[in-house]
Amino acid sequence: MVRVPHVLVYGGAGALGRSIVSTFKANNWNTSKQKFSDGEFKDFKFDTIICTSGGWAGGNIKDENVIKNTEDMWTSSVQPAVLSSHLASKHLNESGLLALVGAAGVLEPNPDMIGYAIAKNAIHYLILSLAKPSGGLPNGATVIGLLPQTLDTENNRKYMPADQSHTWTPLNDLSNKVFDWSSQTTSRPKSGSLVKIVTNNKKTEYQY
């Protein structure tokens, strides 16, 4: 019997998560969408685990809502990334892929969205740490960060300036790339890579 590979998408109800689930389903992978339940999986192994959970909040350190916004970013982005990584430490195959979503826009200081920047940089630090030999992931597993500039989502179309749309990354482009990296281990970035996703005139490059 041919073994069917299995992907777990944490945050699969969001725009990127739905796109990734659709892509993997179309390519005959078994898909699971979870919040988090370690005990439920017992001895089950995944070939790929992807955390797409997240959010956004603006404001600098003077903002009256800076504490709440930072807490919200921690809850929506950092905690799911840590939980997904913990799950990967127990249930990812040795040749598996763990992908977490960071942000290209916070690689340099960005005081106008301080809570978001703190949260995403925490995820970047997590990725770099997991890639170390003592990081806790299975032998041979790969962890990478997906760092988009702006994704082409319904919300971003609503709130972002339309004249910048040529720089928005199509969801299916990113989903197909993650699928390729899941299916072909030799094509992946090395473990610990923070992959900057840059789109210009609808053409997307993956820089790492």
Coordinates of N, CA and C in Angstrom, one line a residue:
M1 N 0.8 -1.2 0.0 CA 0.0 0.0 0.0 C 0.9 1.3 0.0
V2 N 0.6 2.2 -0.9 CA 1.3 3.5 -0.9 C 1.0 4.3 0.3
R3 N 2.0 4.8 0.9 CA 1.8 5.7 2.1 C 1.4 7.1 1.7
V4 N 0.3 7.6 2.3 CA -0.1 8.9 1.9 C 0.5 9.9 2.9
P5 N 1.2 10.9 2.5 CA 1.8 11.9 3.4 C 0.7 12.7 4.1
H6 N 1.1 13.3 5.3 CA 0.1 14.0 6.1 C 0.7 15.3 6.6
V7 N -0.1 16.4 6.4 CA 0.3 17.7 6.8 C -0.7 18.2 7.9
L8 N -0.1 18.9 8.9 CA -0.9 19.5 10.0 C -0.8 21.0 9.8
V9 N -1.9 21.7 9.7 CA -1.9 23.2 9.6 C -2.5 23.8 10.8
Y10 N -1.7 24.5 11.6 CA -2.2 25.2 12.8 C -2.6 26.6 12.3
G11 N -3.9 27.0 12.5 CA -4.3 28.3 11.9 C -4.9 28.1 10.5
G12 N -5.4 26.9 10.3 CA -5.9 26.6 8.9 C -7.2 27.3 8.5
A13 N -7.8 28.0 9.5 CA -9.1 28.7 9.2 C -8.8 30.1 8.6
G14 N -7.5 30.6 8.7 CA -7.2 31.9 8.1 C -7.0 31.8 6.6
A15 N -6.8 33.0 6.0 CA -6.6 33.0 4.5 C -5.5 32.2 4.0
L16 N -4.3 32.4 4.6 CA -3.1 31.6 4.2 C -3.3 30.1 4.5
G17 N -3.8 29.8 5.7 CA -4.1 28.4 6.1 C -5.0 27.7 5.2
R18 N -6.1 28.4 4.8 CA -7.1 27.7 3.9 C -6.4 27.5 2.5
S19 N -5.6 28.4 2.1 CA -4.9 28.2 0.8 C -4.0 27.0 0.8
I20 N -3.2 26.9 1.9 CA -2.3 25.8 2.1 C -3.0 24.5 2.1
V21 N -4.1 24.4 2.9 CA -4.9 23.2 3.0 C -5.4 22.8 1.7
S22 N -5.9 23.7 0.9 CA -6.5 23.4 -0.4 C -5.4 22.9 -1.4
T23 N -4.2 23.5 -1.3 CA -3.1 23.0 -2.2 C -2.7 21.6 -1.8
F24 N -2.5 21.3 -0.5 CA -2.1 20.0 -0.1 C -3.2 18.9 -0.5
K25 N -4.4 19.3 -0.2 CA -5.5 18.4 -0.6 C -5.6 18.1 -2.1
A26 N -5.3 19.1 -2.9 CA -5.4 18.9 -4.3 C -4.2 18.0 -4.8
N27 N -3.2 17.9 -4.0 CA -2.1 17.0 -4.3 C -2.1 15.7 -3.5
N28 N -3.3 15.4 -3.0 CA -3.6 14.1 -2.4 C -2.9 13.8 -1.1
W29 N -2.6 14.9 -0.3 CA -2.1 14.7 1.0 C -3.3 14.7 2.0
N30 N -3.1 13.9 3.1 CA -4.1 14.0 4.1 C -3.8 15.3 4.9
T31 N -4.9 16.0 5.3 CA -4.7 17.3 5.9 C -5.4 17.3 7.3
S32 N -4.8 17.9 8.2 CA -5.4 18.1 9.5 C -5.3 19.6 9.9
K33 N -6.4 20.2 10.4 CA -6.4 21.6 10.9 C -6.7 21.5 12.4
Q34 N -5.7 22.0 13.2 CA -5.8 21.9 14.7 C -5.6 23.2 15.3
K35 N -6.2 23.4 16.5 CA -5.7 24.4 17.4 C -4.5 23.8 18.1
F36 N -4.7 22.9 19.0 CA -3.5 22.1 19.6 C -4.0 21.1 20.5
S37 N -3.6 19.9 20.4 CA -3.9 18.8 21.3 C -2.9 17.7 21.1
D38 N -1.9 17.8 22.0 CA -0.7 16.9 21.9 C -1.1 15.5 22.1
G39 N -1.9 15.2 23.1 CA -2.3 13.8 23.4 C -3.1 13.2 22.4
E40 N -3.8 13.9 21.6 CA -4.7 13.4 20.6 C -3.9 12.6 19.5
F41 N -2.7 13.0 19.2 CA -2.0 12.4 18.1 C -1.2 11.1 18.6
K42 N -0.9 11.0 19.9 CA -0.2 9.8 20.4 C 1.0 9.5 19.6
D43 N 1.1 8.4 18.9 CA 2.3 8.0 18.1 C 2.2 8.4 16.7
F44 N 1.2 9.3 16.3 CA 1.1 9.7 14.9 C 2.2 10.6 14.5
K45 N 2.6 10.5 13.2 CA 3.7 11.3 12.7 C 3.2 12.1 11.5
F46 N 3.7 13.3 11.4 CA 3.4 14.2 10.3 C 4.6 14.4 9.4
D47 N 4.4 14.6 8.1 CA 5.5 14.9 7.2 C 5.8 16.4 7.2
T48 N 4.8 17.2 7.4 CA 4.9 18.7 7.4 C 4.0 19.2 8.5
I49 N 4.5 20.2 9.3 CA 3.7 20.9 10.2 C 3.9 22.4 9.9
I50 N 2.8 23.1 9.7 CA 2.8 24.6 9.3 C 2.0 25.4 10.3
C51 N 2.5 26.4 10.8 CA 1.7 27.3 11.7 C 1.5 28.6 10.9
T52 N 0.2 28.9 10.6 CA -0.1 30.1 9.9 C -0.9 31.1 10.8
S53 N -1.1 30.7 12.0 CA -1.8 31.6 13.0 C -1.1 32.9 13.2
G54 N -1.9 34.0 13.2 CA -1.2 35.3 13.4 C -2.3 36.4 13.4
G55 N -1.8 37.6 13.3 CA -2.6 38.8 13.3 C -1.7 40.0 13.1
W56 N -2.3 41.2 13.3 CA -1.5 42.4 13.1 C -2.1 43.5 14.0
A57 N -1.2 44.3 14.5 CA -1.6 45.5 15.3 C -0.5 46.6 15.1
G58 N -1.0 47.8 14.8 CA 0.0 48.9 14.7 C 0.1 49.7 16.0
G59 N 0.9 50.8 15.9 CA 1.1 51.7 17.1 C 2.5 51.6 17.6
N60 N 3.0 52.8 18.0 CA 4.3 52.8 18.6 C 4.2 52.7 20.1
I61 N 5.3 52.9 20.8 CA 5.3 52.7 22.3 C 4.4 53.7 23.0
K62 N 4.1 54.8 22.4 CA 3.2 55.8 23.1 C 1.7 55.5 23.0
D63 N 1.4 54.5 22.1 CA 0.0 54.2 21.9 C -0.6 53.7 23.2
E64 N -1.8 54.2 23.5 CA -2.5 53.8 24.7 C -2.8 52.3 24.8
N65 N -2.9 51.6 23.6 CA -3.2 50.2 23.5 C -2.0 49.3 23.4
V66 N -0.8 49.9 23.6 CA 0.4 49.1 23.3 C 0.5 47.8 24.1
I67 N 0.1 47.9 25.3 CA 0.2 46.6 26.2 C -0.7 45.6 25.7
K68 N -2.0 46.0 25.4 CA -3.0 45.0 24.9 C -2.6 44.5 23.6
N69 N -2.2 45.4 22.7 CA -1.8 44.9 21.3 C -0.6 43.9 21.4
T70 N 0.3 44.2 22.3 CA 1.5 43.3 22.4 C 1.0 41.9 22.9
E71 N 0.1 41.9 23.9 CA -0.4 40.7 24.4 C -1.2 39.9 23.4
D72 N -2.0 40.7 22.6 CA -2.7 40.0 21.5 C -1.8 39.4 20.5
M73 N -0.8 40.1 20.1 CA 0.2 39.5 19.1 C 0.9 38.3 19.7
W74 N 1.2 38.3 21.0 CA 1.8 37.2 21.6 C 0.9 36.0 21.6
T75 N -0.4 36.2 21.9 CA -1.4 35.1 21.9 C -1.7 34.6 20.5
S76 N -1.8 35.5 19.5 CA -2.2 35.0 18.2 C -1.0 34.5 17.4
S77 N 0.2 34.9 17.7 CA 1.3 34.6 16.8 C 2.4 33.7 17.5
V78 N 2.9 34.2 18.7 CA 4.0 33.5 19.3 C 3.6 32.2 20.0
Q79 N 2.5 32.2 20.7 CA 2.1 31.0 21.4 C 1.8 29.9 20.4
P80 N 1.0 30.1 19.3 CA 0.8 29.1 18.3 C 2.1 28.5 17.7
A81 N 3.1 29.4 17.5 CA 4.3 29.0 16.9 C 5.1 28.1 17.9
V82 N 5.1 28.4 19.2 CA 5.7 27.6 20.2 C 5.0 26.2 20.3
L83 N 3.7 26.3 20.3 CA 2.9 25.0 20.4 C 3.1 24.1 19.2
S84 N 3.1 24.7 18.0 CA 3.4 23.9 16.8 C 4.8 23.3 16.8
S85 N 5.7 24.1 17.3 CA 7.1 23.6 17.4 C 7.2 22.5 18.4
H86 N 6.5 22.6 19.6 CA 6.5 21.5 20.6 C 5.9 20.3 20.0
L87 N 4.8 20.4 19.2 CA 4.2 19.3 18.6 C 5.1 18.6 17.6
A88 N 5.9 19.5 16.9 CA 6.8 19.0 15.9 C 7.9 18.2 16.6
S89 N 8.3 18.6 17.8 CA 9.4 17.8 18.5 C 9.0 16.4 18.8
K90 N 7.7 16.1 18.8 CA 7.2 14.8 19.2 C 6.6 14.1 18.0
H91 N 6.1 14.8 17.0 CA 5.2 14.1 16.0 C 5.6 14.5 14.6
L92 N 6.8 15.1 14.4 CA 7.3 15.3 13.0 C 8.2 14.2 12.6
N93 N 8.1 13.8 11.4 CA 9.0 12.8 10.9 C 10.4 13.3 10.8
E94 N 11.4 12.4 10.8 CA 12.8 12.8 10.8 C 13.2 13.6 9.6
S95 N 12.5 13.4 8.5 CA 12.8 14.1 7.3 C 11.7 15.2 7.1
G96 N 11.0 15.5 8.1 CA 9.8 16.4 8.0 C 10.2 17.9 7.9
L97 N 9.2 18.7 7.6 CA 9.3 20.2 7.5 C 8.4 20.9 8.5
L98 N 9.0 21.8 9.3 CA 8.2 22.7 10.1 C 8.4 24.1 9.6
A99 N 7.3 24.7 9.3 CA 7.3 26.1 8.7 C 6.5 27.0 9.6
L100 N 7.1 28.1 10.0 CA 6.5 29.1 10.9 C 6.5 30.4 10.1
V101 N 5.4 31.3 10.4 CA 5.3 32.5 9.6 C 5.9 33.7 10.4
G102 N 6.9 34.3 9.9 CA 7.4 35.6 10.5 C 7.0 36.7 9.6
A103 N 7.9 37.7 9.5 CA 7.5 38.9 8.7 C 8.8 39.6 8.2
A104 N 8.8 39.9 6.9 CA 10.0 40.6 6.4 C 10.1 42.0 6.9
G105 N 8.9 42.6 7.2 CA 8.9 44.0 7.5 C 9.4 44.4 8.9
V106 N 9.8 43.3 9.7 CA 10.3 43.6 11.0 C 11.8 43.2 11.1
L107 N 12.5 42.9 10.0 CA 13.9 42.5 10.1 C 14.7 43.7 10.4
E108 N 14.2 44.9 10.1 CA 14.8 46.2 10.6 C 13.9 46.8 11.6
P109 N 14.4 47.7 12.5 CA 13.5 48.3 13.5 C 12.3 49.0 12.9
N110 N 11.1 48.7 13.5 CA 9.9 49.3 13.0 C 9.0 49.7 14.2
P111 N 9.2 51.0 14.6 CA 8.6 51.5 15.8 C 7.1 51.7 15.7
D112 N 6.6 51.7 14.4 CA 5.2 52.0 14.2 C 4.2 50.8 14.4
M113 N 4.8 49.7 14.6 CA 4.0 48.5 14.9 C 4.8 47.6 15.9
I114 N 5.0 48.2 17.1 CA 6.0 47.6 18.0 C 5.5 46.3 18.6
G115 N 4.3 46.1 18.9 CA 3.8 44.8 19.4 C 3.9 43.7 18.4
Y116 N 3.6 44.0 17.1 CA 3.7 43.0 16.0 C 5.1 42.7 15.8
A117 N 6.0 43.7 15.8 CA 7.4 43.5 15.5 C 8.1 42.6 16.6
I118 N 7.7 42.9 17.9 CA 8.2 42.1 19.0 C 7.8 40.6 18.8
A119 N 6.6 40.4 18.5 CA 6.1 39.0 18.3 C 6.7 38.3 17.2
K120 N 6.8 38.9 16.0 CA 7.4 38.3 14.8 C 8.9 38.0 15.0
N121 N 9.6 39.0 15.7 CA 11.0 38.7 16.0 C 11.2 37.6 17.0
A122 N 10.3 37.4 17.9 CA 10.3 36.2 18.8 C 10.2 34.9 18.0
I123 N 9.4 34.9 16.9 CA 9.2 33.7 16.1 C 10.5 33.5 15.3
H124 N 11.1 34.6 14.8 CA 12.4 34.4 14.1 C 13.5 33.8 15.0
Y125 N 13.5 34.3 16.3 CA 14.5 33.7 17.2 C 14.2 32.2 17.5
L126 N 12.9 31.9 17.6 CA 12.5 30.5 17.8 C 13.0 29.6 16.7
I127 N 12.8 30.1 15.4 CA 13.3 29.3 14.3 C 14.8 29.1 14.3
L128 N 15.5 30.1 14.6 CA 17.0 30.0 14.6 C 17.4 29.1 15.7
S129 N 16.7 29.1 16.8 CA 17.1 28.2 18.0 C 16.7 26.8 17.7
L130 N 15.6 26.5 17.0 CA 15.2 25.2 16.7 C 16.1 24.5 15.7
A131 N 16.8 25.3 14.9 CA 17.7 24.7 13.9 C 19.0 24.3 14.5
K132 N 19.3 24.6 15.7 CA 20.5 24.2 16.4 C 20.5 22.7 16.7
P133 N 21.6 22.0 16.8 CA 21.6 20.6 17.1 C 20.9 20.2 18.3
S134 N 20.9 21.1 19.3 CA 20.1 20.9 20.6 C 18.7 21.5 20.6
G135 N 18.2 21.8 19.4 CA 17.0 22.5 19.3 C 15.7 21.7 19.6
G136 N 15.9 20.4 19.6 CA 14.8 19.5 20.0 C 13.9 18.9 18.9
L137 N 14.2 19.3 17.7 CA 13.4 18.7 16.6 C 14.0 17.3 16.2
P138 N 13.3 16.5 15.5 CA 13.8 15.2 15.1 C 15.0 15.3 14.2
N139 N 15.9 14.3 14.3 CA 17.0 14.3 13.4 C 16.6 14.4 11.9
G140 N 17.3 15.3 11.2 CA 17.0 15.5 9.8 C 15.8 16.3 9.5
A141 N 15.1 16.8 10.4 CA 14.0 17.7 10.2 C 14.5 19.1 9.8
T142 N 13.6 19.8 9.1 CA 14.0 21.2 8.7 C 13.0 22.1 9.2
V143 N 13.4 23.2 9.8 CA 12.5 24.3 10.3 C 12.9 25.6 9.5
I144 N 11.9 26.2 8.9 CA 12.1 27.5 8.2 C 11.1 28.5 8.6
G145 N 11.4 29.8 8.3 CA 10.5 30.9 8.5 C 10.0 31.4 7.2
L146 N 8.7 31.6 7.1 CA 8.2 32.3 5.9 C 8.0 33.7 6.2
L147 N 8.7 34.6 5.5 CA 8.7 36.0 5.9 C 8.1 36.9 4.7
P148 N 6.8 36.9 4.6 CA 6.2 37.7 3.5 C 6.3 39.2 3.8
Q149 N 6.2 40.0 2.7 CA 6.1 41.5 2.9 C 4.6 41.7 3.2
T150 N 3.8 41.5 2.1 CA 2.3 41.6 2.3 C 1.7 40.5 1.5
L151 N 0.7 39.8 2.1 CA 0.0 38.7 1.4 C -1.2 39.3 0.7
D152 N -1.6 38.7 -0.4 CA -2.8 39.2 -1.1 C -4.0 38.5 -0.6
T153 N -4.5 39.1 0.5 CA -5.7 38.6 1.2 C -6.9 39.6 1.1
E154 N -8.1 39.1 1.4 CA -9.2 40.0 1.4 C -9.1 41.2 2.3
N155 N -8.6 40.9 3.5 CA -8.4 42.0 4.5 C -7.4 43.1 4.0
N156 N -6.3 42.6 3.4 CA -5.3 43.5 2.9 C -5.8 44.3 1.7
R157 N -6.6 43.7 0.9 CA -7.2 44.4 -0.2 C -8.1 45.5 0.3
K158 N -8.7 45.3 1.5 CA -9.7 46.2 2.0 C -8.9 47.4 2.7
Y159 N -7.8 47.1 3.3 CA -7.2 48.2 4.2 C -5.8 48.7 3.6
M160 N -5.2 48.0 2.7 CA -3.9 48.5 2.1 C -4.2 49.3 0.9
P161 N -3.3 50.3 0.6 CA -3.4 51.1 -0.6 C -3.3 50.2 -1.9
A162 N -4.3 50.4 -2.7 CA -4.4 49.6 -3.9 C -3.3 49.7 -4.9
D163 N -2.6 50.9 -4.8 CA -1.5 51.1 -5.7 C -0.2 50.3 -5.4
Q164 N -0.3 49.6 -4.2 CA 0.8 48.7 -3.8 C 0.5 47.3 -4.1
S165 N -0.6 47.0 -4.8 CA -1.0 45.6 -4.9 C 0.0 44.8 -5.8
H166 N 0.8 45.4 -6.6 CA 1.8 44.7 -7.4 C 2.9 44.1 -6.5
T167 N 2.9 44.5 -5.2 CA 3.9 43.9 -4.3 C 3.3 42.8 -3.4
W168 N 2.0 42.6 -3.5 CA 1.4 41.6 -2.7 C 1.6 40.2 -3.2
T169 N 2.0 39.3 -2.3 CA 2.2 37.9 -2.7 C 0.9 37.1 -2.8
P170 N 0.7 36.5 -4.0 CA -0.5 35.7 -4.1 C -0.5 34.4 -3.2
L171 N -1.6 34.1 -2.5 CA -1.6 33.0 -1.6 C -1.2 31.7 -2.3
N172 N -1.7 31.5 -3.5 CA -1.5 30.2 -4.1 C 0.0 30.0 -4.5
D173 N 0.7 31.1 -4.7 CA 2.1 31.1 -5.0 C 2.9 30.6 -3.8
L174 N 2.6 31.2 -2.7 CA 3.3 30.7 -1.4 C 2.9 29.3 -1.1
S175 N 1.6 29.0 -1.2 CA 1.1 27.6 -0.9 C 1.8 26.6 -1.7
N176 N 2.0 26.9 -3.0 CA 2.6 25.9 -3.9 C 4.1 25.8 -3.6
K177 N 4.7 26.9 -3.1 CA 6.1 26.8 -2.8 C 6.3 25.9 -1.5
V178 N 5.4 26.1 -0.5 CA 5.5 25.3 0.7 C 5.3 23.8 0.4
F179 N 4.3 23.6 -0.5 CA 4.1 22.2 -0.9 C 5.3 21.6 -1.6
D180 N 6.0 22.4 -2.5 CA 7.2 21.9 -3.1 C 8.3 21.5 -2.1
W181 N 8.5 22.4 -1.1 CA 9.5 22.2 -0.1 C 9.1 21.0 0.8
S182 N 7.8 20.7 0.9 CA 7.4 19.6 1.7 C 7.6 18.3 0.9
S183 N 7.4 18.3 -0.4 CA 7.5 17.1 -1.2 C 8.9 16.7 -1.6
Q184 N 9.7 17.8 -1.8 CA 11.1 17.5 -2.3 C 12.1 18.1 -1.3
T185 N 12.6 17.2 -0.5 CA 13.5 17.6 0.6 C 14.8 18.3 0.0
T186 N 15.2 17.9 -1.2 CA 16.5 18.5 -1.7 C 16.3 19.9 -2.1
S187 N 15.1 20.4 -2.3 CA 14.8 21.7 -2.8 C 14.6 22.7 -1.7
R188 N 14.6 22.2 -0.5 CA 14.3 23.1 0.7 C 15.5 24.1 1.0
P189 N 15.1 25.2 1.6 CA 16.2 26.0 2.2 C 16.8 25.2 3.4
K190 N 18.0 25.5 3.8 CA 18.6 24.8 4.9 C 17.8 25.2 6.2
S191 N 17.9 24.3 7.1 CA 17.2 24.5 8.4 C 17.6 25.7 9.1
G192 N 16.7 26.5 9.6 CA 17.0 27.8 10.2 C 16.9 29.0 9.3
S193 N 16.6 28.7 8.0 CA 16.5 29.8 7.1 C 15.2 30.7 7.3
L194 N 15.4 32.0 7.3 CA 14.4 33.0 7.3 C 14.1 33.4 5.9
V195 N 13.1 32.9 5.3 CA 12.9 33.0 3.8 C 12.1 34.3 3.6
K196 N 12.8 35.3 3.1 CA 12.1 36.6 2.7 C 11.4 36.4 1.4
I197 N 10.1 36.7 1.4 CA 9.2 36.6 0.3 C 8.9 37.9 -0.3
V198 N 9.5 38.2 -1.5 CA 9.4 39.5 -2.1 C 8.7 39.4 -3.5
T199 N 7.6 40.2 -3.6 CA 6.8 40.2 -4.9 C 6.9 41.5 -5.5
N200 N 7.2 41.6 -6.8 CA 7.2 42.8 -7.6 C 6.6 42.5 -8.9
N201 N 5.6 43.3 -9.3 CA 4.8 43.1 -10.5 C 4.3 41.7 -10.7
K202 N 3.8 41.2 -9.5 CA 3.2 39.9 -9.5 C 4.2 38.7 -9.6
K203 N 5.5 39.0 -9.6 CA 6.5 37.9 -9.7 C 7.1 37.8 -8.3
T204 N 7.1 36.6 -7.8 CA 7.6 36.4 -6.4 C 8.9 35.7 -6.3
E205 N 9.8 36.2 -5.5 CA 11.1 35.6 -5.3 C 11.2 35.2 -3.8
Y206 N 11.9 34.1 -3.6 CA 12.1 33.5 -2.2 C 13.6 33.7 -1.9
Q207 N 13.9 34.6 -1.0 CA 15.3 34.9 -0.8 C 15.8 34.3 0.6
Y208 N 16.8 33.6 0.5 CA 17.4 32.9 1.7 C 18.8 32.6 1.5

